[in-house]
PDB file of C-alpha atoms in Angstrom:
ATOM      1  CA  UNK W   1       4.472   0.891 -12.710  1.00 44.00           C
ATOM      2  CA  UNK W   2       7.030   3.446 -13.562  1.00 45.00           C
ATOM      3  CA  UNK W   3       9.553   0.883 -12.007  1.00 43.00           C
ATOM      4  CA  UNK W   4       8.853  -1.914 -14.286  1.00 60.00           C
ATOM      5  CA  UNK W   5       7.114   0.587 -16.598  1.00 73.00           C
ATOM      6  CA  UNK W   6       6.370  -1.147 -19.834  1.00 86.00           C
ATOM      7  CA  UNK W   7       7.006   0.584 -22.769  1.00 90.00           C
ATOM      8  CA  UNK W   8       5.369  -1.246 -25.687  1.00 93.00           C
ATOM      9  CA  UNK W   9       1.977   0.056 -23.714  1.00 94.00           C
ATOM     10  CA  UNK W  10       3.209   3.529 -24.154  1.00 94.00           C
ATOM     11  CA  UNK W  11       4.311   3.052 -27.503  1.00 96.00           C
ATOM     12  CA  UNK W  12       0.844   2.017 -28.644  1.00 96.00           C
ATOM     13  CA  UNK W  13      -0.811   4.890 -26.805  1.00 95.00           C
ATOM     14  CA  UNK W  14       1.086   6.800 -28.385  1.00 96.00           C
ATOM     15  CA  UNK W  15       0.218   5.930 -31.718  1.00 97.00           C
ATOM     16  CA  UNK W  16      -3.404   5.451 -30.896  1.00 96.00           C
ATOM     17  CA  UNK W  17      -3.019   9.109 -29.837  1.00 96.00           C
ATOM     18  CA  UNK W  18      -1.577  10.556 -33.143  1.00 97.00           C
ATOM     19  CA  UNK W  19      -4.439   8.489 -35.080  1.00 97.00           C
ATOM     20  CA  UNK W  20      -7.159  10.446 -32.721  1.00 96.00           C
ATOM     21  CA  UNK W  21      -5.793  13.623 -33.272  1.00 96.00           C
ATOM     22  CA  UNK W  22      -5.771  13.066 -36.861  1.00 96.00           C
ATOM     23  CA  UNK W  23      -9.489  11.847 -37.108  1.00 95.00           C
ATOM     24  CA  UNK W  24     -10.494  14.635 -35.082  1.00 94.00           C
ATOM     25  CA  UNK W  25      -8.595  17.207 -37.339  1.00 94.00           C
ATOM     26  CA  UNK W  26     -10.697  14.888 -39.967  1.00 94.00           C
ATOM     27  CA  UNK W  27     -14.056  15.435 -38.218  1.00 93.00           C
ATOM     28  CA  UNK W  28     -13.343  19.029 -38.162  1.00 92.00           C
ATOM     29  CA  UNK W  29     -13.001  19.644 -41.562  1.00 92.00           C
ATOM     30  CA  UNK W  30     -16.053  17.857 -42.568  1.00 92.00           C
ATOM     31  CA  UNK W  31     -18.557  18.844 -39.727  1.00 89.00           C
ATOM     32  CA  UNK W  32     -17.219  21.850 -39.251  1.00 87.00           C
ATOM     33  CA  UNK W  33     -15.471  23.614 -41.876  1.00 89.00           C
ATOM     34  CA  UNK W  34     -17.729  21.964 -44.808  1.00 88.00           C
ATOM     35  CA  UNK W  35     -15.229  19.575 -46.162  1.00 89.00           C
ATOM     36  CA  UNK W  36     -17.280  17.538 -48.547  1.00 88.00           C
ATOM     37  CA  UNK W  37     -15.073  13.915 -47.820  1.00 89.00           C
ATOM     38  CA  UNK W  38     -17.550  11.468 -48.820  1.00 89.00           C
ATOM     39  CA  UNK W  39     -15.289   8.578 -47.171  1.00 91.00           C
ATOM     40  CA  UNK W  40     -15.194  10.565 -43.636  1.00 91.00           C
ATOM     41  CA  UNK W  41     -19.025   9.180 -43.345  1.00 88.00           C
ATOM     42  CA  UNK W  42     -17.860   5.502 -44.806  1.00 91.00           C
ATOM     43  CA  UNK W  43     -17.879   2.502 -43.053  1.00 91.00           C
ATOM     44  CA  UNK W  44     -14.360   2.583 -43.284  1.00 93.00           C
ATOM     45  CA  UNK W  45     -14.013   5.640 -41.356  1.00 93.00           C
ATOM     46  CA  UNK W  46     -15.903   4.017 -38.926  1.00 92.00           C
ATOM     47  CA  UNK W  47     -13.712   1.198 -38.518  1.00 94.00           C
ATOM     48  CA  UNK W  48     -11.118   3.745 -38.177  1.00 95.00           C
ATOM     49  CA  UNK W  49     -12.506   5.485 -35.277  1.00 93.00           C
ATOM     50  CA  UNK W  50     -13.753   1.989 -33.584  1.00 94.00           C
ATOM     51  CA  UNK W  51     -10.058   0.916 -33.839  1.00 95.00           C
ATOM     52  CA  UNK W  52      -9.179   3.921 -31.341  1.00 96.00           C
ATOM     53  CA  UNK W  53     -11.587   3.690 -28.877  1.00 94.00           C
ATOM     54  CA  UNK W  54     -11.103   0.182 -28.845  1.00 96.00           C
ATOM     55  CA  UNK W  55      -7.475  -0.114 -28.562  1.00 96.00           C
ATOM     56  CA  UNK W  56      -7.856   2.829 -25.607  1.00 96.00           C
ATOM     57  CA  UNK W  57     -10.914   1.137 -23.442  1.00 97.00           C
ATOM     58  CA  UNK W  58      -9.298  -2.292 -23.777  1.00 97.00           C
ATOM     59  CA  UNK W  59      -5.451  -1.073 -23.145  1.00 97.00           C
ATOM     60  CA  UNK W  60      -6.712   0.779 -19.753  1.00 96.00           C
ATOM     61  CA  UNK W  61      -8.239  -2.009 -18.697  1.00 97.00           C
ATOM     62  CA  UNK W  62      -5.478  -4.406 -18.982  1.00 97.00           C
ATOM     63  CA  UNK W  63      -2.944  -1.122 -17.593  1.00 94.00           C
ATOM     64  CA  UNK W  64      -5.595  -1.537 -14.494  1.00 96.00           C
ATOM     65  CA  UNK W  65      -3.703  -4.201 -12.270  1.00 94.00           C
ATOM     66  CA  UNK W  66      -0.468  -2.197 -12.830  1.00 91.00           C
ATOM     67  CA  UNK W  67      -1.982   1.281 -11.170  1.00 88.00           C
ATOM     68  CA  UNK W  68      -1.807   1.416  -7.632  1.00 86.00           C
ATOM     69  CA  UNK W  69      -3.914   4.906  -7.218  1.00 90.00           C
ATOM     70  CA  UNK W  70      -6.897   3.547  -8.979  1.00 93.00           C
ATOM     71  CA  UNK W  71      -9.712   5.741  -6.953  1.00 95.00           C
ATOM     72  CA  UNK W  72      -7.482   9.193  -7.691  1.00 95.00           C
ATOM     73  CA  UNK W  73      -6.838   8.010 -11.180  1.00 94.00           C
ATOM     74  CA  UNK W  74     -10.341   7.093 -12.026  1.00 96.00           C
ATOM     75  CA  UNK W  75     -11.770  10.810 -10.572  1.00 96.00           C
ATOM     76  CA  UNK W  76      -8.873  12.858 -12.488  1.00 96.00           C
ATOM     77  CA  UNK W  77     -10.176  10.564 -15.567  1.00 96.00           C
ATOM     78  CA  UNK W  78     -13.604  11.662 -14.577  1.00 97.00           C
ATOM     79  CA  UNK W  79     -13.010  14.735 -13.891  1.00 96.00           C
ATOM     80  CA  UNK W  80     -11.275  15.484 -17.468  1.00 95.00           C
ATOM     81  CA  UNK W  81     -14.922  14.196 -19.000  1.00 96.00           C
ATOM     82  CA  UNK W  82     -16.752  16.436 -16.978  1.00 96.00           C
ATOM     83  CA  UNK W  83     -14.228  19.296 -18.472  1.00 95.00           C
ATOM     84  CA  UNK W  84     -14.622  18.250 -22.261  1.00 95.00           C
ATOM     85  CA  UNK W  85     -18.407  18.062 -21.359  1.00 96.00           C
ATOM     86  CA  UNK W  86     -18.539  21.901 -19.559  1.00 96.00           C
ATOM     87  CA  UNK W  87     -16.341  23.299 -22.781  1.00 94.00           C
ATOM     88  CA  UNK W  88     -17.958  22.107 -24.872  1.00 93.00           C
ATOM     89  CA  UNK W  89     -21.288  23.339 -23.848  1.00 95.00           C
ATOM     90  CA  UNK W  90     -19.611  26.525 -23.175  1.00 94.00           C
ATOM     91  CA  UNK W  91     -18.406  27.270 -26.696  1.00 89.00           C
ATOM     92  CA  UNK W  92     -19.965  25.164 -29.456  1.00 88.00           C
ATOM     93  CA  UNK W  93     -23.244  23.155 -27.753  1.00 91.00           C
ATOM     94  CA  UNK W  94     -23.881  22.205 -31.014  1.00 91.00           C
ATOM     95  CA  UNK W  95     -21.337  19.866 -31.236  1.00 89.00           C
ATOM     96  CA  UNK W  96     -21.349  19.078 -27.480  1.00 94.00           C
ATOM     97  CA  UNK W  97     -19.862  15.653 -26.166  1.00 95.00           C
ATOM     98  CA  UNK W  98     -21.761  14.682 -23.373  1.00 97.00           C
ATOM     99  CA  UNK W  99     -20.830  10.817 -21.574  1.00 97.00           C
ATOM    100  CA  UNK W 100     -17.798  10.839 -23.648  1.00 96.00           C
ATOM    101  CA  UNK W 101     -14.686   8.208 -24.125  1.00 95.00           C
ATOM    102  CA  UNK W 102     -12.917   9.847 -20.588  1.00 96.00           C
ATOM    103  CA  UNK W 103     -16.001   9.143 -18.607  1.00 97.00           C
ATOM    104  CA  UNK W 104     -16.586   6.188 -19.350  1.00 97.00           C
ATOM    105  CA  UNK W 105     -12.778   5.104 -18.520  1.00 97.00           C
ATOM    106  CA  UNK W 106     -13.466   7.257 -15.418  1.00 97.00           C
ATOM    107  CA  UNK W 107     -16.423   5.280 -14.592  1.00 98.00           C
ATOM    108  CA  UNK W 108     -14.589   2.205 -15.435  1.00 98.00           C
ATOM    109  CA  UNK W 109     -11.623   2.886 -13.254  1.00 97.00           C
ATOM    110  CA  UNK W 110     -13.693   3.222 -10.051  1.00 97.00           C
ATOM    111  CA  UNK W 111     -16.280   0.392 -10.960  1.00 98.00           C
ATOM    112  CA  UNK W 112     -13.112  -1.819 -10.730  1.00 97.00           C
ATOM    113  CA  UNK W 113     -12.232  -0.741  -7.856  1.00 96.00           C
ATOM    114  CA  UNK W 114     -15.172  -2.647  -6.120  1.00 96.00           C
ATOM    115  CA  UNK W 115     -15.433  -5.026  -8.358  1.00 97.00           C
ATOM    116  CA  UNK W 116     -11.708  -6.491  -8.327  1.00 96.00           C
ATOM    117  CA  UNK W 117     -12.019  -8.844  -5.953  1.00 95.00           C
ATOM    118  CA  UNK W 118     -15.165 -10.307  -7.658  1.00 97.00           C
ATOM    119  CA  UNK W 119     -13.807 -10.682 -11.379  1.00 97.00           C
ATOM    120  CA  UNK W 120     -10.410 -12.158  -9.959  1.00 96.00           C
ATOM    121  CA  UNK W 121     -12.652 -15.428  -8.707  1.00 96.00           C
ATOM    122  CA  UNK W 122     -13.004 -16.136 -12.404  1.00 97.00           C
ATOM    123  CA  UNK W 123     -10.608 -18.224 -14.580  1.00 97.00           C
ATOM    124  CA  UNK W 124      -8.802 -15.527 -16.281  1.00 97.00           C
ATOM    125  CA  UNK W 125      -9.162 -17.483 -19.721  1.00 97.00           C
ATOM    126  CA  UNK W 126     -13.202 -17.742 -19.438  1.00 98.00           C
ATOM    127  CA  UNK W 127     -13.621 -14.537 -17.789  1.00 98.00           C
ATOM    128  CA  UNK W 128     -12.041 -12.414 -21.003  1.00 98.00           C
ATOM    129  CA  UNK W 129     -14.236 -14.360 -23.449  1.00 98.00           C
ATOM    130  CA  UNK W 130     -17.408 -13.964 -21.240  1.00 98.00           C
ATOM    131  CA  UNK W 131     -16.787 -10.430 -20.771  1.00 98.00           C
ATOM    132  CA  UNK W 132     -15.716 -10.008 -24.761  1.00 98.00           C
ATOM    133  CA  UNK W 133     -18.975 -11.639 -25.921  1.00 98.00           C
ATOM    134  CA  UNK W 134     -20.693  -9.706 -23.358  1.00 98.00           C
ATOM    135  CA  UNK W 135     -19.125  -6.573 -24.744  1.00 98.00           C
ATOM    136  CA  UNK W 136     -20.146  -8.189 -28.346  1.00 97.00           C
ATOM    137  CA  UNK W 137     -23.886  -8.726 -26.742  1.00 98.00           C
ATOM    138  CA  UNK W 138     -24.586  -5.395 -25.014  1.00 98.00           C
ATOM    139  CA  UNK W 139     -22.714  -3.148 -28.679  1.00 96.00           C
ATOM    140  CA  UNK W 140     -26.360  -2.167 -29.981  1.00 97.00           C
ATOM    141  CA  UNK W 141     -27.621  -1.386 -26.519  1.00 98.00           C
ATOM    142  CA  UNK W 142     -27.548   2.225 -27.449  1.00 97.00           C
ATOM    143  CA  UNK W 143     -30.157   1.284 -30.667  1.00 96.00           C
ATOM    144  CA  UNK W 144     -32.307  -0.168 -28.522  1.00 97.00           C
ATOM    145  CA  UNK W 145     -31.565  -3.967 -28.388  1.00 97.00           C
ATOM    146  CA  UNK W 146     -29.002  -6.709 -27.192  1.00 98.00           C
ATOM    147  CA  UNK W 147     -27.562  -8.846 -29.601  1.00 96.00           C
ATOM    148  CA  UNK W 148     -24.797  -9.519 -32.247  1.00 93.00           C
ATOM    149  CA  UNK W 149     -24.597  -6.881 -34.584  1.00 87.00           C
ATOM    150  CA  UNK W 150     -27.713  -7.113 -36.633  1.00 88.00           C
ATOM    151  CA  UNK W 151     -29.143  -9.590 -35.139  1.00 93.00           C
ATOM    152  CA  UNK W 152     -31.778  -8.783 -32.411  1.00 96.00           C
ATOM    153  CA  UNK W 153     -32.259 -11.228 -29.634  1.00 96.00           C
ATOM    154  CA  UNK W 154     -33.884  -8.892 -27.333  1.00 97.00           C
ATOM    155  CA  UNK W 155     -35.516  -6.147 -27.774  1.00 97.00           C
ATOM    156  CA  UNK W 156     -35.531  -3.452 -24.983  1.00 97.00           C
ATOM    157  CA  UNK W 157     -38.450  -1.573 -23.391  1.00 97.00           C
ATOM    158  CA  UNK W 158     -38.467   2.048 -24.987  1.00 95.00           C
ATOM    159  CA  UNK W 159     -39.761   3.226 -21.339  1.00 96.00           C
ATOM    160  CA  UNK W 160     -36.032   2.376 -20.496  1.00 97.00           C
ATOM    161  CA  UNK W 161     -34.449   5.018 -22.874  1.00 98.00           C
ATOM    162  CA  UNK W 162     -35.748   8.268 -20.183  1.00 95.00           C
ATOM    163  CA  UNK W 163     -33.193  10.670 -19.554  1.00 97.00           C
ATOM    164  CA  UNK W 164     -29.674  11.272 -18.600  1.00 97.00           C
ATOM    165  CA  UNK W 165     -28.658   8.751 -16.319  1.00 97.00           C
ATOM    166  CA  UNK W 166     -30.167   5.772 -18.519  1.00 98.00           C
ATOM    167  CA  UNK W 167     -28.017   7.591 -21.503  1.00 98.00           C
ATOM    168  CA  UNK W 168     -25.246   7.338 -19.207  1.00 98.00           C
ATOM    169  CA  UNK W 169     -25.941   3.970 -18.933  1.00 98.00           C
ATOM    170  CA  UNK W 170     -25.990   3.314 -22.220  1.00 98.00           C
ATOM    171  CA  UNK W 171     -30.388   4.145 -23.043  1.00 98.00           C
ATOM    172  CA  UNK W 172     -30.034   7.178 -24.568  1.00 98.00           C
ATOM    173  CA  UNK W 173     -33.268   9.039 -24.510  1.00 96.00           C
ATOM    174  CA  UNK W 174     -35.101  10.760 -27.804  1.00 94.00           C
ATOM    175  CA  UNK W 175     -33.125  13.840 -28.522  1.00 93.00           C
ATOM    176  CA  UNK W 176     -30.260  12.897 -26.736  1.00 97.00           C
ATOM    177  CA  UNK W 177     -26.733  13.938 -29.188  1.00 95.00           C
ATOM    178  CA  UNK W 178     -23.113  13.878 -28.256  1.00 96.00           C
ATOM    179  CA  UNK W 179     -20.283  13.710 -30.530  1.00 92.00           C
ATOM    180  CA  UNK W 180     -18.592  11.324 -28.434  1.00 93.00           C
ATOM    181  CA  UNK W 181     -20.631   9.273 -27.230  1.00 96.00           C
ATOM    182  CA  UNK W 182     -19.302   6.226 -24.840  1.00 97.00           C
ATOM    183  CA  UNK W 183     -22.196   4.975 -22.237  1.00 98.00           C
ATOM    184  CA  UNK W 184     -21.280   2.956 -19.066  1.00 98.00           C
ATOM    185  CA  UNK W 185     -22.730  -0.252 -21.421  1.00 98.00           C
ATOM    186  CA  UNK W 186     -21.556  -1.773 -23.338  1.00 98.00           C
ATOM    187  CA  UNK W 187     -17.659  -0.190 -22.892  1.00 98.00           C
ATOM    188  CA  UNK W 188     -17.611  -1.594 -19.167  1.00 98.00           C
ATOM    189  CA  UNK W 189     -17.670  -5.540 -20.900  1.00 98.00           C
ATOM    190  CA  UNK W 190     -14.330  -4.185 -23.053  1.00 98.00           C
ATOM    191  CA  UNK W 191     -12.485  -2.342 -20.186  1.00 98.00           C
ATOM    192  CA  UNK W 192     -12.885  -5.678 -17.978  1.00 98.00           C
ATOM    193  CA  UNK W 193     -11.646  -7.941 -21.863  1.00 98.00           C
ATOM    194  CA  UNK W 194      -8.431  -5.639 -21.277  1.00 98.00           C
ATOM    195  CA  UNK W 195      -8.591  -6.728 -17.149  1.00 98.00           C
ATOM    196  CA  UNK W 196      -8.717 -10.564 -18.114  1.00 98.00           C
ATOM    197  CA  UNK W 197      -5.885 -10.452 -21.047  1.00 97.00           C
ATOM    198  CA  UNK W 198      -3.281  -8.544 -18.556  1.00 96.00           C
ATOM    199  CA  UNK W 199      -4.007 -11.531 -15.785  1.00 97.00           C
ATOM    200  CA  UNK W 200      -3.195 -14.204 -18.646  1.00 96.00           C
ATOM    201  CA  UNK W 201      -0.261 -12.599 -19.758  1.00 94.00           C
ATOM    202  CA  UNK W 202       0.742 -12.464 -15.979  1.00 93.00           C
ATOM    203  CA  UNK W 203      -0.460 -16.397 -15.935  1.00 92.00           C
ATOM    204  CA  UNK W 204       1.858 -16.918 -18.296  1.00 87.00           C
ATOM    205  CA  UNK W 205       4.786 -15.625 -17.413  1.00 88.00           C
ATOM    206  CA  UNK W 206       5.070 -13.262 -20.922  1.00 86.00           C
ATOM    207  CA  UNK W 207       6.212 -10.553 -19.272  1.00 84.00           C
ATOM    208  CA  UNK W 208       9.058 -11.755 -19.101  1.00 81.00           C
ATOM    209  CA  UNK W 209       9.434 -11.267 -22.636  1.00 83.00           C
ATOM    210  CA  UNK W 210      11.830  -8.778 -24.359  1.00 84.00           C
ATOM    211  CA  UNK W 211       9.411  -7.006 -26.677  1.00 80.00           C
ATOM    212  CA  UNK W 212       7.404  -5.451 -23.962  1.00 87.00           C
ATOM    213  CA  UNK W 213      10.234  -2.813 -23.643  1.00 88.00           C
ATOM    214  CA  UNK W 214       9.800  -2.247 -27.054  1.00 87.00           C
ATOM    215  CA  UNK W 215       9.675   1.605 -27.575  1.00 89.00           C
ATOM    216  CA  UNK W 216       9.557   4.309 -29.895  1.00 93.00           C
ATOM    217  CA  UNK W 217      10.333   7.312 -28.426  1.00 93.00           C
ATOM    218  CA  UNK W 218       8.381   9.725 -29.754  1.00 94.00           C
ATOM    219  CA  UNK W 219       5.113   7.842 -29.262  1.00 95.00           C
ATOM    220  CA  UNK W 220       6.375   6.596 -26.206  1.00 94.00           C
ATOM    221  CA  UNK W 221       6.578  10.543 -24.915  1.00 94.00           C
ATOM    222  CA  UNK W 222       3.086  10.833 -26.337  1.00 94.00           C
ATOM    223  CA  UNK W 223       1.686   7.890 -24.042  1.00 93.00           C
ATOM    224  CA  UNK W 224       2.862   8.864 -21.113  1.00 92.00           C
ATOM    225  CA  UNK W 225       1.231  11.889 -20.786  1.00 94.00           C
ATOM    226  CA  UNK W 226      -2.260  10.712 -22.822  1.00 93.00           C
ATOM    227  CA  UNK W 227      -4.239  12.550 -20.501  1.00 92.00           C
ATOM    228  CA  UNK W 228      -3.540  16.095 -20.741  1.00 94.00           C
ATOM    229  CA  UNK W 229      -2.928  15.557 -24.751  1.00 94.00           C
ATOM    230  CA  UNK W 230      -6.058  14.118 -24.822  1.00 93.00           C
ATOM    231  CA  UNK W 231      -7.796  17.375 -23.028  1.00 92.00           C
ATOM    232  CA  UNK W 232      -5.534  20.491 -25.007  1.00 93.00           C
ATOM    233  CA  UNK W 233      -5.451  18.322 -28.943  1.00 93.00           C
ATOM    234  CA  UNK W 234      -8.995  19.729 -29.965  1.00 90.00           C
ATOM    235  CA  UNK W 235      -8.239  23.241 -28.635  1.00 90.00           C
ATOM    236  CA  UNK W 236      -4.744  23.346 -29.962  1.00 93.00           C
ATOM    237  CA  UNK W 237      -6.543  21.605 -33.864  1.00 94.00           C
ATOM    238  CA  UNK W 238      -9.148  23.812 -33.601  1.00 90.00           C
ATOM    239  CA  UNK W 239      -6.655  26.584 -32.746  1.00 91.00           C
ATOM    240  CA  UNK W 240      -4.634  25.882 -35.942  1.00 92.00           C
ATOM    241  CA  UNK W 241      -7.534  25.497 -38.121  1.00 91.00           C
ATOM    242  CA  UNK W 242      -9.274  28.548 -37.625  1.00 88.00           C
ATOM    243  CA  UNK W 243      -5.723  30.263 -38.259  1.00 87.00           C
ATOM    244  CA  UNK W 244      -4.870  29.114 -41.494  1.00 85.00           C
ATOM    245  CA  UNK W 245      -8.277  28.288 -43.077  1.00 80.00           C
ATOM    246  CA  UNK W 246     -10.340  31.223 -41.802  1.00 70.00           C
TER     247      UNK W 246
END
């Protein structure tokens, strides 16, 4: 990848990455600091924070046919969850995030793995819409049903919803609470979306295309190194926070 690397996928990381860290600062000062922000708990701040994981779940799905060390990749992914997860606990449980956005890529990364071959049988065209309405099918899972936003096709067995590794799955149990919260359903459906749409644009021939070296720099720095930003920005915000508003 860092051969051909291209840029334009940095670039939106990158900004992606900025917008994160300035929800999270946002989250902060209303859950934590007391902010009353009405809009923080609006729909449209919903959208906003949808729009990141989104863009982030989909875009590391379609980065996964350029990685090469996808087993080492998908455990240090992992293995950053498990971090945010242990910290967490360690020094505010109350706002713990337990099965968060880096696990689930984790998980992602190393279902692929065995499942490559498998998905790559498909017609790249029908196999990102199935997987996209699947995605679009499996989004309420966590509420207890399957179905297109409000409406319920199937409802699921409460016995289902039991403990951890069902939440993990995507069944939360009663009680459960993370603050970010991404379960193996129904975020797999969207990493394998991003899959599909990188072997079309490889059908196609667009890579040929100019505007995938399209760069700027300073969000281009950013997405290179998404990783470790992702594990120091709430440390460093919170940092910062409790300096000058304590």
């Amino acid at each position: 990848m860092k051969k051909n690397r291209l840029n334009l996928l940095d670039t939106i990381r990158g900004i992606m990455l900025v917008s994160m860290i300035i929800y999270h600062a946002a989250w902060n000062m209303v859950y934590i600091y007391g902010m009353d922000w009405a809009w923080y708990r609006s729909y449209g701040a919903y959208l906003w924070q949808q729009s990141i994981c989104w863009t982030f779940i989909l875009l590391s799905g379609f980065c996964f046919p350029l990685g090469k060390r996808h087993l080492k990749s998908g455990l240090m992914v992992f293995g950053g969850g498990l971090v945010v997860t242990a910290v967490t606990l360690l020094v505010m449980p109350e706002n713990r995030v337990v099965f968060g956005v880096l696990t689930c890529i984790g998980s992602c990364l190393v279902i692929l793995i065995f499942a490559e071959k498998v998905l790559q049988k498909i017609p790249a065209e029908a196999g990102m819409v199935i997987s996209f309405l699947l995605f679009l099918f499996f989004k309420n899972i966590n509420n207890g049903y399957l179905g297109f936003g409000e409406l319920r096709i199937l409802e699921l067995p409460k016995g289902w919803y039991q403990n951890y590794i069902t939440a993990y799955l995507g069944m939360p149990f009663g009680g459960f609470y993370s603050t970010d919260y991404f379960s193996l359903f129904p975020w797999l459906f969207l990493f394998i979306t991003g899959f599909y749409l990188y072997k079309i644009v490889e059908k196609h021939q667009m890579f040929q295309k100019e505007f995938w070296q399209i760069s700027i720099p300073a969000f281009s720095f950013l997405g290179r190194y998404s990783l470790l930003i992702y594990l120091l920005h709430q440390p460093v915000i919170y940092a910062l926070q409790e300096l000058f508003l304590s």
